Amino acid sequence: MAQICQRAVRRRSRGIDRVGSELDVRFSVRQKIFDVVVFADVVDHLPCPTEVVTQAIRMVKHGGLVLISAPNVTHRTVRLKLLRGRFEYEDTGIFHATHLRWFTAKAIRLLCADAGLDVRSMQQTTATERAGYRRMLPWRIVPVWLWRRLIHLLTRLFPLLVSCQDVLVAQIRPIG
């Protein structure tokens, strides 16, 4: 993997030591130093996400965790656009212009399995704060407190249609 960035940002806050860095070869060959590695909306921007996740987990301590979030490409807005023959890139969201990959719940689980991770939990986000909800019927005529509850309920009932994002907690698969 080509060297991307040589610097790591190290901060200590509330007793937690965190390091933010782009992953490069020199950074990743260090000893296993992390309890948790977070890929917050990153894997969908990578040409080879499995390789990057595999390289990153080499730095996770035994029993450590990997958190991965990715947009849900099976969201109802994506389905509706595809049914209408549309696939235009946008400035934000699932159709963001910088996305190289799109993930279903099954695909993000497969990425974890291919990287040697066991998924411990998976949840979906609702993104009730999105401005787009207030522009759409029926949400613009329903009180905010009610539509937020409805979106959360619909996400539990129909996670593949309503959730905006899948969030996984995974652990390195034990050897043997």
PDB file of N, CA, C and O in Angstrom, residues 32 55 93 131 133 147 157:
ATOM      1  N   LYS A  32       1.027  -3.693  18.312  1.00  0.00           N
ATOM      2  CA  LYS A  32      -0.417  -3.606  18.536  1.00  0.00           C
ATOM      3  C   LYS A  32      -0.671  -2.625  19.678  1.00  0.00           C
ATOM      4  O   LYS A  32      -0.442  -2.938  20.836  1.00  0.00           O
ATOM      5  N   GLN A  55      -5.184  -4.396   7.183  1.00  0.00           N
ATOM      6  CA  GLN A  55      -3.950  -3.760   7.635  1.00  0.00           C
ATOM      7  C   GLN A  55      -4.161  -3.055   8.977  1.00  0.00           C
ATOM      8  O   GLN A  55      -3.319  -3.141   9.864  1.00  0.00           O
ATOM      9  N   GLY A  93     -24.511  12.639   1.511  1.00  0.00           N
ATOM     10  CA  GLY A  93     -25.384  11.474   1.568  1.00  0.00           C
ATOM     11  C   GLY A  93     -24.866  10.248   0.845  1.00  0.00           C
ATOM     12  O   GLY A  93     -23.694  10.138   0.507  1.00  0.00           O
ATOM     13  N   ALA A 131     -32.225  17.513   7.031  1.00  0.00           N
ATOM     14  CA  ALA A 131     -33.114  18.601   6.612  1.00  0.00           C
ATOM     15  C   ALA A 131     -34.143  18.129   5.592  1.00  0.00           C
ATOM     16  O   ALA A 131     -35.247  18.652   5.530  1.00  0.00           O
ATOM     17  N   TYR A 133     -36.042  15.625   5.520  1.00  0.00           N
ATOM     18  CA  TYR A 133     -37.296  15.139   6.079  1.00  0.00           C
ATOM     19  C   TYR A 133     -38.338  16.249   6.186  1.00  0.00           C
ATOM     20  O   TYR A 133     -39.518  16.030   5.962  1.00  0.00           O
ATOM     21  N   TRP A 147     -42.733  12.595  14.159  1.00  0.00           N
ATOM     22  CA  TRP A 147     -42.063  11.966  13.022  1.00  0.00           C
ATOM     23  C   TRP A 147     -40.744  11.359  13.415  1.00  0.00           C
ATOM     24  O   TRP A 147     -40.332  10.354  12.859  1.00  0.00           O
ATOM     25  N   LEU A 157     -38.572  -1.703  12.297  1.00  0.00           N
ATOM     26  CA  LEU A 157     -39.410  -2.637  11.545  1.00  0.00           C
ATOM     27  C   LEU A 157     -38.846  -2.954  10.160  1.00  0.00           C
ATOM     28  O   LEU A 157     -38.931  -4.088   9.692  1.00  0.00           O
TER      29      LEU A 157
END
